[in-house]
Tab-separated table of C-alpha atoms in Angstrom:
chain	number	residue	atom	x	y	z
A	1	MET	CA	-17.698	-11.920	-24.526
A	2	ASN	CA	-14.794	-10.143	-25.098
A	3	THR	CA	-12.072	-12.469	-22.917
A	4	GLU	CA	-9.374	-9.533	-22.988
A	5	LEU	CA	-11.659	-7.582	-20.319
A	6	TRP	CA	-8.762	-9.074	-17.735
A	7	ARG	CA	-6.157	-6.649	-18.865
A	8	TRP	CA	-8.702	-3.857	-18.761
A	9	PRO	CA	-8.234	-0.223	-16.769
A	10	ALA	CA	-11.141	0.418	-14.099
A	11	SER	CA	-11.937	3.768	-15.198
A	12	ASN	CA	-11.738	2.111	-18.919
A	13	LEU	CA	-14.554	-1.029	-17.953
A	14	ALA	CA	-16.811	1.784	-15.452
A	15	GLN	CA	-17.013	3.863	-18.350
A	16	ALA	CA	-18.001	0.769	-20.413
A	17	ILE	CA	-20.254	-1.165	-18.135
A	18	SER	CA	-21.937	2.540	-17.384
A	19	THR	CA	-22.882	2.756	-21.258
A	20	ARG	CA	-23.572	-1.510	-22.181
A	21	GLN	CA	-21.074	-1.791	-23.763
A	22	ILE	CA	-19.589	-4.749	-21.644
A	23	SER	CA	-21.651	-6.151	-18.682
A	24	SER	CA	-20.212	-6.325	-14.943
A	25	ARG	CA	-20.774	-10.148	-15.219
A	26	GLU	CA	-18.440	-9.753	-18.627
A	27	ALA	CA	-15.454	-8.203	-16.409
A	28	VAL	CA	-16.408	-10.096	-13.406
A	29	THR	CA	-16.325	-13.580	-15.048
A	30	SER	CA	-13.843	-12.700	-17.241
A	31	CYS	CA	-10.896	-11.167	-13.992
A	32	LEU	CA	-12.328	-14.734	-11.815
A	33	VAL	CA	-11.013	-17.040	-15.003
A	34	ARG	CA	-8.049	-14.702	-15.527
A	35	LEU	CA	-7.344	-15.629	-11.049
A	36	GLU	CA	-7.923	-19.468	-11.674
A	37	GLU	CA	-5.334	-18.855	-14.571
A	38	VAL	CA	-2.942	-17.137	-12.840
A	39	ASN	CA	-3.698	-17.198	-8.813
A	40	PRO	CA	-2.339	-21.179	-8.474
A	41	ARG	CA	1.026	-20.243	-9.620
A	42	ILE	CA	1.047	-16.892	-7.496
A	43	ASN	CA	-0.867	-17.060	-4.190
A	44	ALA	CA	-1.812	-13.644	-4.153
A	45	VAL	CA	-5.281	-14.156	-3.720
A	46	VAL	CA	-6.664	-17.041	-0.678
A	47	ASP	CA	-10.552	-15.993	0.173
A	48	VAL	CA	-12.100	-16.760	-3.700
A	49	MET	CA	-15.938	-15.426	-3.823
A	50	ALA	CA	-16.701	-15.727	-7.472
A	51	ASP	CA	-20.916	-16.643	-6.689
A	52	ASP	CA	-20.766	-13.566	-4.479
A	53	ALA	CA	-19.188	-12.091	-6.747
A	54	LEU	CA	-21.077	-13.084	-9.998
A	55	ALA	CA	-24.102	-11.964	-8.055
A	56	ALA	CA	-24.011	-8.730	-7.748
A	57	ALA	CA	-22.247	-8.332	-11.148
A	58	ASP	CA	-26.422	-9.814	-12.199
A	59	HIS	CA	-27.746	-6.945	-10.432
A	60	ALA	CA	-24.787	-4.872	-11.106
A	61	ASP	CA	-26.353	-5.017	-14.870
A	62	GLU	CA	-29.206	-4.959	-13.415
A	63	ILE	CA	-29.315	-1.643	-11.940
A	64	ILE	CA	-27.948	-0.443	-15.419
A	65	ALA	CA	-31.517	-1.763	-17.061
A	66	ARG	CA	-33.414	0.233	-14.959
A	67	ARG	CA	-31.063	3.804	-15.721
A	68	GLU	CA	-30.963	4.239	-12.383
A	69	ALA	CA	-28.168	5.826	-10.543
A	70	ALA	CA	-23.958	4.909	-11.015
A	71	GLY	CA	-21.389	4.884	-9.365
A	72	PRO	CA	-17.809	5.652	-10.495
A	73	LEU	CA	-16.746	1.664	-9.246
A	74	HIS	CA	-20.361	0.224	-10.991
A	75	GLY	CA	-19.179	-3.405	-12.176
A	76	VAL	CA	-15.530	-3.427	-11.668
A	77	PRO	CA	-14.090	-5.973	-9.850
A	78	VAL	CA	-11.748	-5.489	-6.862
A	79	THR	CA	-9.815	-7.583	-4.809
A	80	ILE	CA	-10.134	-6.693	-0.772
A	81	LYS	CA	-7.128	-7.616	1.846
A	82	ILE	CA	-8.273	-10.523	4.869
A	83	ASN	CA	-6.840	-8.205	7.924
A	84	VAL	CA	-9.765	-5.821	6.877
A	85	ASP	CA	-14.247	-7.205	7.516
A	86	CYS	CA	-16.102	-8.423	4.871
A	87	VAL	CA	-19.188	-8.814	6.053
A	88	GLY	CA	-20.004	-12.266	6.245
A	89	ARG	CA	-16.043	-13.581	6.316
A	90	THR	CA	-13.176	-14.341	7.928
A	91	THR	CA	-10.493	-12.293	8.964
A	92	THR	CA	-7.777	-13.793	10.362
A	93	ASN	CA	-5.153	-11.246	9.761
A	94	ARG	CA	-3.921	-15.220	8.064
A	95	VAL	CA	-3.723	-16.469	11.850
A	96	ALA	CA	-4.622	-18.883	12.050
A	97	ALA	CA	-6.367	-19.035	15.552
A	98	PHE	CA	-8.521	-16.064	13.997
A	99	GLN	CA	-10.895	-18.373	12.092
A	100	ASP	CA	-13.785	-17.743	13.627
A	101	ARG	CA	-13.629	-13.703	13.547
A	102	ILE	CA	-16.892	-13.570	10.987
A	103	ALA	CA	-17.193	-9.781	9.911
A	104	LYS	CA	-20.705	-8.336	10.905
A	105	THR	CA	-20.251	-5.717	8.510
A	106	ASP	CA	-18.162	-4.315	5.924
A	107	SER	CA	-15.074	-2.731	7.261
A	108	PRO	CA	-14.872	0.754	6.030
A	109	PRO	CA	-13.047	0.993	3.193
A	110	VAL	CA	-14.283	-2.154	1.568
A	111	ALA	CA	-18.160	-0.318	2.156
A	112	ASN	CA	-17.437	2.851	1.383
A	113	TRP	CA	-15.936	0.538	-2.672
A	114	ARG	CA	-19.230	-1.093	-2.658
A	115	LYS	CA	-21.692	2.011	-2.283
A	116	ALA	CA	-19.304	3.339	-5.756
A	117	GLY	CA	-21.270	-0.451	-7.255
A	118	ALA	CA	-17.263	-2.654	-6.933
A	119	ILE	CA	-17.755	-5.705	-7.541
A	120	VAL	CA	-15.986	-8.162	-4.379
A	121	ILE	CA	-14.124	-11.104	-6.395
A	122	GLY	CA	-11.529	-12.326	-3.934
A	123	ARG	CA	-9.369	-11.523	-0.739
A	124	THR	CA	-5.600	-11.075	-0.309
A	125	ASN	CA	-2.475	-12.771	0.836
A	126	VAL	CA	-1.137	-11.344	3.848
A	127	PRO	CA	1.762	-12.318	6.488
A	128	PRO	CA	0.900	-13.237	10.495
A	129	PHE	CA	-0.209	-9.629	12.276
A	130	SER	CA	0.756	-7.924	8.942
A	131	ALA	CA	3.631	-8.056	10.401
A	132	ARG	CA	6.757	-8.365	7.473
A	133	PHE	CA	7.607	-7.165	4.299
A	134	PHE	CA	7.692	-10.434	3.039
A	135	THR	CA	3.972	-12.170	2.155
A	136	ASP	CA	3.685	-15.313	3.929
A	137	ASN	CA	1.661	-17.070	6.479
A	138	ALA	CA	1.514	-20.775	7.892
A	139	LEU	CA	-2.733	-21.133	7.207
A	140	TYR	CA	-1.836	-20.185	3.355
A	141	GLY	CA	1.319	-20.513	2.378
A	142	ARG	CA	3.294	-17.840	0.226
A	143	THR	CA	2.348	-15.411	-2.178
A	144	LEU	CA	4.926	-15.389	-5.028
A	145	ASN	CA	6.707	-11.819	-7.068
A	146	PRO	CA	5.249	-12.833	-10.494
A	147	TRP	CA	7.740	-10.820	-12.127
A	148	ASP	CA	10.747	-13.234	-9.812
A	149	VAL	CA	9.601	-15.658	-7.978
A	150	ALA	CA	13.437	-15.005	-4.663
A	151	ARG	CA	11.974	-12.215	-4.233
A	152	THR	CA	9.418	-10.706	-2.268
A	153	PRO	CA	6.244	-9.297	-3.496
A	154	GLY	CA	6.274	-6.891	-0.238
A	155	GLY	CA	4.383	-7.048	2.663
A	156	SER	CA	1.465	-7.338	3.633
A	157	SER	CA	-0.470	-6.317	0.753
A	158	GLY	CA	2.203	-9.095	-0.796
A	159	GLY	CA	-1.124	-11.104	-1.997
A	160	ALA	CA	-2.995	-7.100	-3.443
A	161	ALA	CA	0.006	-6.192	-5.675
A	162	ALA	CA	0.856	-9.201	-7.239
A	163	ALA	CA	-3.243	-9.730	-8.398
A	164	VAL	CA	-3.547	-6.600	-10.249
A	165	ALA	CA	0.230	-6.954	-11.592
A	166	THR	CA	-0.945	-9.939	-13.235
A	167	GLY	CA	-4.403	-9.439	-14.299
A	168	ILE	CA	-6.426	-10.840	-11.221
A	169	GLY	CA	-8.412	-8.030	-10.368
A	170	PRO	CA	-7.731	-3.775	-12.477
A	171	LEU	CA	-8.165	-2.132	-8.807
A	172	ALA	CA	-6.796	-3.768	-5.372
A	173	HIS	CA	-7.362	-2.580	-1.036
A	174	GLY	CA	-4.581	-2.682	0.213
A	175	ASN	CA	-3.104	-0.527	3.279
A	176	ASP	CA	-0.143	0.702	5.053
A	177	ARG	CA	1.367	1.109	8.496
A	178	ALA	CA	5.341	0.275	8.012
A	179	GLY	CA	4.975	0.350	3.937
A	180	SER	CA	2.330	-2.236	3.645
A	181	ILE	CA	1.361	-0.526	0.701
A	182	ARG	CA	4.567	0.961	-0.510
A	183	TYR	CA	6.544	-1.493	-0.687
A	184	PRO	CA	4.809	-4.644	-2.479
A	185	ALA	CA	2.977	-1.536	-4.835
A	186	PHE	CA	7.144	-1.004	-5.296
A	187	ALA	CA	7.700	-4.660	-5.158
A	188	CYS	CA	5.269	-5.666	-7.967
A	189	GLY	CA	5.236	-2.581	-10.258
A	190	VAL	CA	2.404	-1.581	-10.619
A	191	ALA	CA	1.337	1.980	-8.358
A	192	GLY	CA	-0.308	2.619	-5.168
A	193	LEU	CA	-0.687	5.184	-2.522
A	194	ARG	CA	-0.392	6.235	1.485
A	195	PRO	CA	-2.637	8.222	2.472
A	196	THR	CA	-2.701	10.988	4.666
A	197	ILE	CA	-4.123	10.248	7.699
A	198	GLY	CA	-8.240	10.773	8.485
A	199	VAL	CA	-8.571	10.554	4.818
A	200	VAL	CA	-9.498	6.920	3.797
A	201	PRO	CA	-11.697	5.971	7.588
A	202	THR	CA	-11.068	2.723	8.842
A	203	PHE	CA	-11.858	-0.099	11.891
A	204	GLU	CA	-12.445	-3.268	11.974
A	205	SER	CA	-15.473	-5.146	14.615
A	206	THR	CA	-13.495	-8.401	14.149
A	207	GLU	CA	-10.079	-6.678	16.497
A	208	MET	CA	-10.935	-6.960	20.044
A	209	ALA	CA	-9.817	-3.869	21.091
A	210	ASP	CA	-8.462	-0.315	18.734
A	211	PRO	CA	-4.664	0.100	18.024
A	212	THR	CA	-2.819	2.280	20.049
A	213	ILE	CA	-1.581	5.429	19.784
A	214	THR	CA	1.459	4.788	16.767
A	215	THR	CA	-0.862	3.106	15.393
A	216	GLN	CA	-3.092	5.424	15.277
A	217	LEU	CA	-1.114	7.904	14.033
A	218	THR	CA	0.534	5.769	10.716
A	219	HIS	CA	-2.073	3.273	10.026
A	220	VAL	CA	-3.889	4.362	6.647
A	221	GLN	CA	-6.073	2.270	4.259
A	222	GLY	CA	-5.251	2.483	0.734
A	223	PRO	CA	-5.452	1.443	-3.579
A	224	LEU	CA	-2.988	0.046	-5.757
A	225	ALA	CA	-3.710	0.242	-8.743
A	226	ARG	CA	-0.977	-0.596	-12.897
A	227	SER	CA	-2.461	3.041	-13.472
A	228	VAL	CA	-2.602	6.194	-11.832
A	229	GLY	CA	-4.888	7.257	-12.996
A	230	ASP	CA	-7.296	3.872	-11.624
A	231	VAL	CA	-4.953	4.629	-7.608
A	232	ARG	CA	-7.009	7.862	-7.573
A	233	LEU	CA	-10.510	6.061	-9.238
A	234	GLY	CA	-9.989	3.938	-6.531
A	235	PHE	CA	-8.578	6.449	-3.357
A	236	LEU	CA	-11.920	9.379	-4.354
A	237	ALA	CA	-14.093	5.512	-3.917
A	238	MET	CA	-12.734	4.922	-0.725
A	239	ALA	CA	-12.843	8.045	1.372
A	240	GLY	CA	-16.092	8.821	2.345
A	241	HIS	CA	-17.552	8.973	5.506
A	242	ASP	CA	-17.753	6.846	7.948
A	243	SER	CA	-18.207	7.552	11.583
A	244	ARG	CA	-16.627	4.709	13.070
A	245	ASP	CA	-13.866	6.375	12.329
A	246	PRO	CA	-12.906	9.448	14.998
A	247	TRP	CA	-9.784	10.407	12.887
A	248	TRP	CA	-11.905	10.613	9.717
A	249	VAL	CA	-11.033	13.969	8.056
A	250	PRO	CA	-14.301	15.441	5.602
A	251	ALA	CA	-10.799	17.509	3.531
A	252	GLU	CA	-11.028	18.584	-0.303
A	253	LEU	CA	-9.224	15.628	-2.563
A	254	ASN	CA	-9.660	16.319	-5.866
A	255	ALA	CA	-8.098	19.571	-6.515
A	256	GLY	CA	-7.126	20.747	-10.007
A	257	THR	CA	-4.857	19.693	-12.355
A	258	ALA	CA	-2.510	22.579	-13.092
A	259	VAL	CA	1.034	21.808	-12.896
A	260	GLY	CA	2.532	25.359	-13.264
A	261	SER	CA	6.331	25.166	-11.794
A	262	VAL	CA	6.312	23.269	-9.335
A	263	ARG	CA	9.580	23.069	-7.639
A	264	VAL	CA	11.046	19.126	-6.498
A	265	ALA	CA	12.837	18.198	-4.060
A	266	MET	CA	15.057	15.604	-4.711
A	267	LEU	CA	15.907	13.054	-2.358
A	268	ALA	CA	19.244	11.301	-4.186
A	269	HIS	CA	21.694	9.617	-1.841
A	270	THR	CA	21.666	9.263	1.577
A	271	SER	CA	24.554	9.174	5.042
A	272	GLY	CA	25.670	5.643	5.597
A	273	THR	CA	23.313	3.301	4.002
A	274	GLU	CA	23.575	1.706	1.461
A	275	ILE	CA	22.203	2.300	-2.230
A	276	ASP	CA	21.175	0.207	-5.003
A	277	GLN	CA	23.183	2.242	-8.033
A	278	ALA	CA	20.070	0.656	-10.065
A	279	ILE	CA	17.579	3.136	-7.301
A	280	TYR	CA	19.824	5.791	-7.498
A	281	ALA	CA	18.898	5.627	-11.687
A	282	THR	CA	15.379	5.587	-11.458
A	283	ILE	CA	15.322	8.367	-8.715
A	284	ARG	CA	17.553	10.482	-11.281
A	285	ASP	CA	15.478	9.431	-14.449
A	286	ALA	CA	12.310	10.454	-12.498
A	287	ALA	CA	13.549	14.081	-11.625
A	288	ARG	CA	14.275	13.832	-14.953
A	289	TRP	CA	11.207	13.618	-17.388
A	290	LEU	CA	9.750	15.557	-14.020
A	291	GLU	CA	11.733	18.480	-15.566
A	292	ASP	CA	10.586	17.478	-18.991
A	293	ALA	CA	7.093	18.201	-18.163
A	294	GLY	CA	7.681	21.687	-16.336
A	295	TYR	CA	8.563	20.653	-13.039
A	296	ARG	CA	11.626	22.297	-11.060
A	297	VAL	CA	13.319	19.704	-9.460
A	298	GLU	CA	16.346	20.637	-7.475
A	299	GLU	CA	18.880	18.229	-4.725
A	300	ALA	CA	16.773	18.809	-1.228
A	301	THR	CA	17.205	16.538	2.331
A	302	PRO	CA	13.466	16.789	3.792
A	303	PRO	CA	14.649	18.337	8.125
A	304	ARG	CA	15.293	15.040	9.678
A	305	LEU	CA	14.456	12.060	8.026
A	306	GLU	CA	16.582	9.946	9.617
A	307	GLU	CA	15.915	10.650	13.494
A	308	ALA	CA	12.135	10.464	11.829
A	309	ALA	CA	12.112	6.987	10.127
A	310	GLU	CA	14.659	5.262	13.711
A	311	MET	CA	11.509	7.086	15.733
A	312	PHE	CA	8.987	4.230	13.890
A	313	PHE	CA	9.794	1.086	14.997
A	314	THR	CA	10.982	1.882	18.780
A	315	LEU	CA	7.252	3.142	19.544
A	316	ILE	CA	5.904	0.252	18.159
A	317	ARG	CA	8.286	-2.038	20.299
A	318	THR	CA	7.468	-0.026	23.169
A	319	GLU	CA	3.425	0.199	22.884
A	320	GLU	CA	3.238	-2.914	22.043
A	321	LYS	CA	6.178	-5.516	23.496
A	322	ALA	CA	3.005	-5.805	26.223
A	323	GLY	CA	0.373	-6.856	23.817
A	324	THR	CA	0.994	-7.613	20.112
A	325	SER	CA	4.578	-9.150	20.911
A	326	LYS	CA	2.786	-11.118	22.816
A	327	ALA	CA	-0.034	-12.195	20.988
A	328	ILE	CA	2.752	-13.114	17.995
A	329	GLU	CA	4.725	-14.811	19.885
A	330	ARG	CA	1.798	-16.947	20.950
A	331	PHE	CA	-0.146	-17.183	17.539
A	332	GLY	CA	2.859	-16.617	14.964
A	333	ASP	CA	3.925	-19.077	12.946
A	334	ASP	CA	8.081	-19.336	13.511
A	335	ARG	CA	8.956	-17.529	10.414
A	336	LEU	CA	7.172	-13.995	11.793
A	337	ARG	CA	9.149	-14.983	15.722
A	338	ARG	CA	11.804	-14.825	14.043
A	339	ALA	CA	11.593	-11.908	11.990
A	340	ARG	CA	9.390	-9.637	14.335
A	341	ALA	CA	12.170	-10.876	17.045
A	342	SER	CA	14.994	-9.608	14.692
A	343	THR	CA	13.253	-6.001	14.251
A	344	MET	CA	12.965	-5.424	18.168
A	345	ALA	CA	16.352	-5.750	18.845
A	346	TYR	CA	16.970	-2.900	15.822
A	347	ALA	CA	14.549	-1.368	17.546
A	348	GLY	CA	14.854	-0.131	20.465
A	349	GLU	CA	12.921	0.630	23.663
A	350	PHE	CA	11.240	4.346	25.270
A	351	ASP	CA	10.892	4.732	28.966
A	352	LEU	CA	7.851	6.628	30.436
A	353	GLU	CA	9.783	9.744	29.839
A	354	GLY	CA	11.153	9.501	26.184
A	355	TYR	CA	7.956	7.499	25.187
A	356	ILE	CA	6.428	11.609	25.444
A	357	GLN	CA	8.607	13.453	24.727
A	358	ALA	CA	8.901	11.162	21.578
A	359	PHE	CA	5.566	12.679	20.826
A	360	ALA	CA	7.447	15.811	21.549
A	361	ARG	CA	10.173	15.144	18.386
A	362	ARG	CA	7.317	13.822	16.451
A	363	ALA	CA	5.523	16.551	16.575
A	364	SER	CA	8.043	19.017	15.535
A	365	ILE	CA	9.371	17.201	13.246
A	366	LEU	CA	6.228	16.911	11.459
A	367	ARG	CA	6.070	21.381	11.766
A	368	GLU	CA	9.460	21.617	10.265
A	369	TRP	CA	8.426	18.657	7.174
A	370	MET	CA	5.574	21.210	7.140
A	371	LEU	CA	7.578	23.996	6.758
A	372	PHE	CA	9.833	21.708	3.878
A	373	PHE	CA	6.420	21.213	1.376
A	374	GLU	CA	6.286	25.669	1.104
A	375	ARG	CA	9.346	25.898	-0.216
A	376	TYR	CA	9.244	21.919	-2.218
A	377	PRO	CA	5.275	21.041	-2.090
A	378	LEU	CA	6.832	17.731	-3.678
A	379	LEU	CA	9.347	15.115	-2.224
A	380	LEU	CA	11.028	13.138	-4.865
A	381	LEU	CA	12.402	9.622	-3.042
A	382	PRO	CA	13.196	6.051	-2.880
A	383	VAL	CA	11.127	4.058	-2.060
A	384	SER	CA	13.954	1.496	-0.310
A	385	TRP	CA	17.371	2.403	-0.647
A	386	GLU	CA	17.502	-0.695	-2.547
A	387	ARG	CA	15.678	-3.499	-4.468
A	388	PRO	CA	12.970	-5.756	-3.312
A	389	PHE	CA	14.976	-8.083	-1.143
A	390	PRO	CA	15.296	-11.850	-1.736
A	391	VAL	CA	12.662	-13.287	-0.001
A	392	ASP	CA	13.442	-14.956	3.998
A	393	PHE	CA	15.673	-11.944	3.735
A	394	ASP	CA	14.391	-10.745	7.324
A	395	GLN	CA	15.594	-14.784	8.591
A	396	GLN	CA	19.022	-14.149	8.252
A	397	GLY	CA	19.277	-12.409	11.235
A	398	ASP	CA	19.755	-9.605	13.256
A	399	ASN	CA	22.138	-7.855	11.559
A	400	ALA	CA	20.005	-8.714	8.161
A	401	VAL	CA	17.164	-7.175	9.637
A	402	ARG	CA	18.582	-3.793	10.373
A	403	ARG	CA	20.184	-3.845	6.338
A	404	MET	CA	16.436	-3.812	5.052
A	405	LEU	CA	14.817	-1.539	7.810
A	406	THR	CA	17.989	1.064	6.956
A	407	ALA	CA	16.697	0.536	3.973
A	408	HIS	CA	13.489	1.304	4.312
A	409	HIS	CA	13.916	5.290	6.163
A	410	PRO	CA	12.194	6.629	3.209
A	411	MET	CA	9.039	4.393	3.595
A	412	LEU	CA	9.443	4.341	8.006
A	413	ALA	CA	9.375	8.609	8.374
A	414	ILE	CA	6.759	9.353	5.947
A	415	SER	CA	4.621	6.344	7.909
A	416	ILE	CA	5.581	8.257	11.946
A	417	LEU	CA	4.381	11.015	10.089
A	418	GLY	CA	1.902	10.293	8.492
A	419	LEU	CA	2.171	11.831	4.921
A	420	PRO	CA	0.939	10.710	1.493
A	421	ALA	CA	3.093	9.102	-0.697
A	422	LEU	CA	3.203	7.198	-3.641
A	423	ALA	CA	4.655	4.237	-5.596
A	424	ILE	CA	5.280	3.808	-8.954
A	425	PRO	CA	7.099	2.076	-10.877
A	426	THR	CA	9.656	3.503	-13.237
A	427	GLY	CA	10.523	0.659	-15.087
A	428	SER	CA	12.487	-1.843	-14.204
A	429	ALA	CA	16.391	-3.220	-14.033
A	430	ASP	CA	17.900	-6.424	-14.347
A	431	GLY	CA	14.657	-7.861	-14.699
A	432	ILE	CA	13.106	-6.361	-11.692
A	433	PRO	CA	11.144	-3.533	-10.768
A	434	VAL	CA	12.525	-0.505	-9.854
A	435	GLY	CA	10.342	2.988	-8.869
A	436	VAL	CA	10.232	5.952	-6.548
A	437	GLN	CA	8.327	7.320	-3.460
A	438	LEU	CA	6.502	10.982	-4.352
A	439	VAL	CA	5.320	12.855	-1.400
A	440	ALA	CA	3.532	15.635	-0.067
A	441	ALA	CA	1.910	17.538	2.128
A	442	ARG	CA	-0.959	16.688	4.080
A	443	PHE	CA	-4.250	16.409	2.217
A	444	HIS	CA	-1.998	16.651	-1.064
A	445	GLU	CA	-2.750	13.559	-2.129
A	446	HIS	CA	-3.283	15.806	-5.697
A	447	VAL	CA	-0.135	16.569	-5.615
A	448	CYS	CA	1.463	12.741	-6.037
A	449	LEU	CA	-0.887	11.798	-8.704
A	450	ARG	CA	-1.292	14.676	-10.918
A	451	ALA	CA	3.533	14.445	-10.915
A	452	GLY	CA	2.891	10.544	-10.499
A	453	GLU	CA	1.206	11.335	-13.566
A	454	ALA	CA	3.797	12.569	-15.162
A	455	ILE	CA	5.974	10.400	-15.242
A	456	GLU	CA	4.188	7.486	-15.857
A	457	ALA	CA	3.520	9.207	-19.352
A	458	ARG	CA	7.662	8.561	-20.528
A	459	TYR	CA	7.691	5.035	-19.185
A	460	LYS	CA	5.612	1.402	-20.332
A	461	VAL	CA	2.915	0.542	-17.554
A	462	MET	CA	4.307	-2.913	-16.887
A	463	THR	CA	1.997	-4.845	-15.885
A	464	PRO	CA	-1.038	-6.717	-16.071
A	465	ILE	CA	2.062	-9.844	-16.818
A	466	ASP	CA	2.240	-13.332	-17.045
A	467	PRO	CA	4.448	-15.240	-13.606
A	468	ARG	CA	7.827	-15.182	-15.340
A	469	PHE	CA	8.965	-18.875	-13.856
C-alpha cells in the first residue's frame, strides 16, 4: 500500500479510486495512520470514527468493483466539525451539558458530502458554543497550531484547519459566522471558502430552536483544503439541495474559468487600525501576482466597511442577550465566559428602534457593495490586519479583545453582508502563515476561486506539514 496517500489532494484520490489505481480503504487507512501519528500532538480530531470509516471505504470499493456510478468525492477521507450533526454521534459543540444530543440525521453539508461519496474519518475540535477565535474547551482541551504552539490555530474551525494542514484528510468541513472558516485557514496556512448565504444548506436537528435572524443571515457551511482546486471540489459537492434549509438557493455555481480583464479593488490600508507590515506586504504580493495573471488591480475602498463590521457584534449582542449569552454563562467554560464578556463590552447594544434601523442600514450597505462589484468584480483585502494572535489573547481584557476584533473587521464586514470569501495562504513571515481574502458579489464564488488559483500558482503550497514542536 502507498503509505503516503495522506499527502494526496482530494481530487487525485478521487480520480485514482474511481479508476481502481488505489482503493478507498488504502486512502482511508493512510489518513487514519497519519491521524494516529500527529493528532496526539495537536488535538485536532476529538471524535475518531475509524471503524465506521473503514467499513464505508470497503463499501465504496465494492461500488467501484461493480462499476456503479461514483460521486465526485467517492472514497475520499474527510473530517467534519463537531458542531454539526453526524447521524448516531453526539453534537456537543464542545459543551459538556450537550453530550446527550445524539443526531438522528446528518446535517445537510454532511449528507451532501456522503452523497458525493466522501468517507468521514473523524470530527474536529471547536471552542465551546463555537464562540471564540481560539479552539480550546474544558471538555477536550486545546487544539494547537502546527506552525507555532504559541499562536492560535483560529476558531471556531481550528480543529478542521489544523487537521488539513497536517494531512489528516485532504478536505475538512467548517462553518463561518464571524470568520470561523477564514481565520483558521489563515492561521494554519490552508485555503477556506465562506460561501454566499443560501448556497450550502444548513440545519441541525439537535438544536433546541432555530437561530436568531443575524445568525441566519451570516452563518454558512463551507470547505477547507490545502489547495484551491480541492476547495472547489468540496464546495460543489457540499452545495446540493436540502429542503430543511428555507434559505437554500439553486444558484449556478460552476461558471466559466476565463480571467479576461477582471478589475480588482485592493484594500491595503485602513485608518485607525494597527496594521502588521507582513500583512501589508502580502496584500501587495497577491496584487502583483494577480496582475501577472492578467487582472487589473487598483487601490479602492469598498463602501462603509467599518460601519458594516461594527454592526456585526452589536446585532449579535442585541439578539442573544436573553438566549445564547445566558447559556454561555450557565454552560460555558471560564475562558469562554471571559472572552464573551469582553466581546460584549466591545459590541454595544441596540434599542428596538436602533435594531430595526440596523437592518435597513445593512440593506443599503449591501446595495452599495453590489454596485461596487459592478466596477470591481473582485475585492482583495486581508483576512485580519494582524497575524494570528497569541494563544488566549482574548483572555487579556477588554482592550485586547477590542484590538483583536478591530483587526478582524475585514472578516466581520463580509459576514454581516452575507458575501462569499476565499481565504488563501500566500507564504509565511517569521515562520507564521500569512494570506489574503478574496471577496466577490453574491453567488460569485467562482470569481474568488479563479483568482485564488492564480495566486496559488505563484507560491508553493505549504502543507501538509509535521507539527513544528
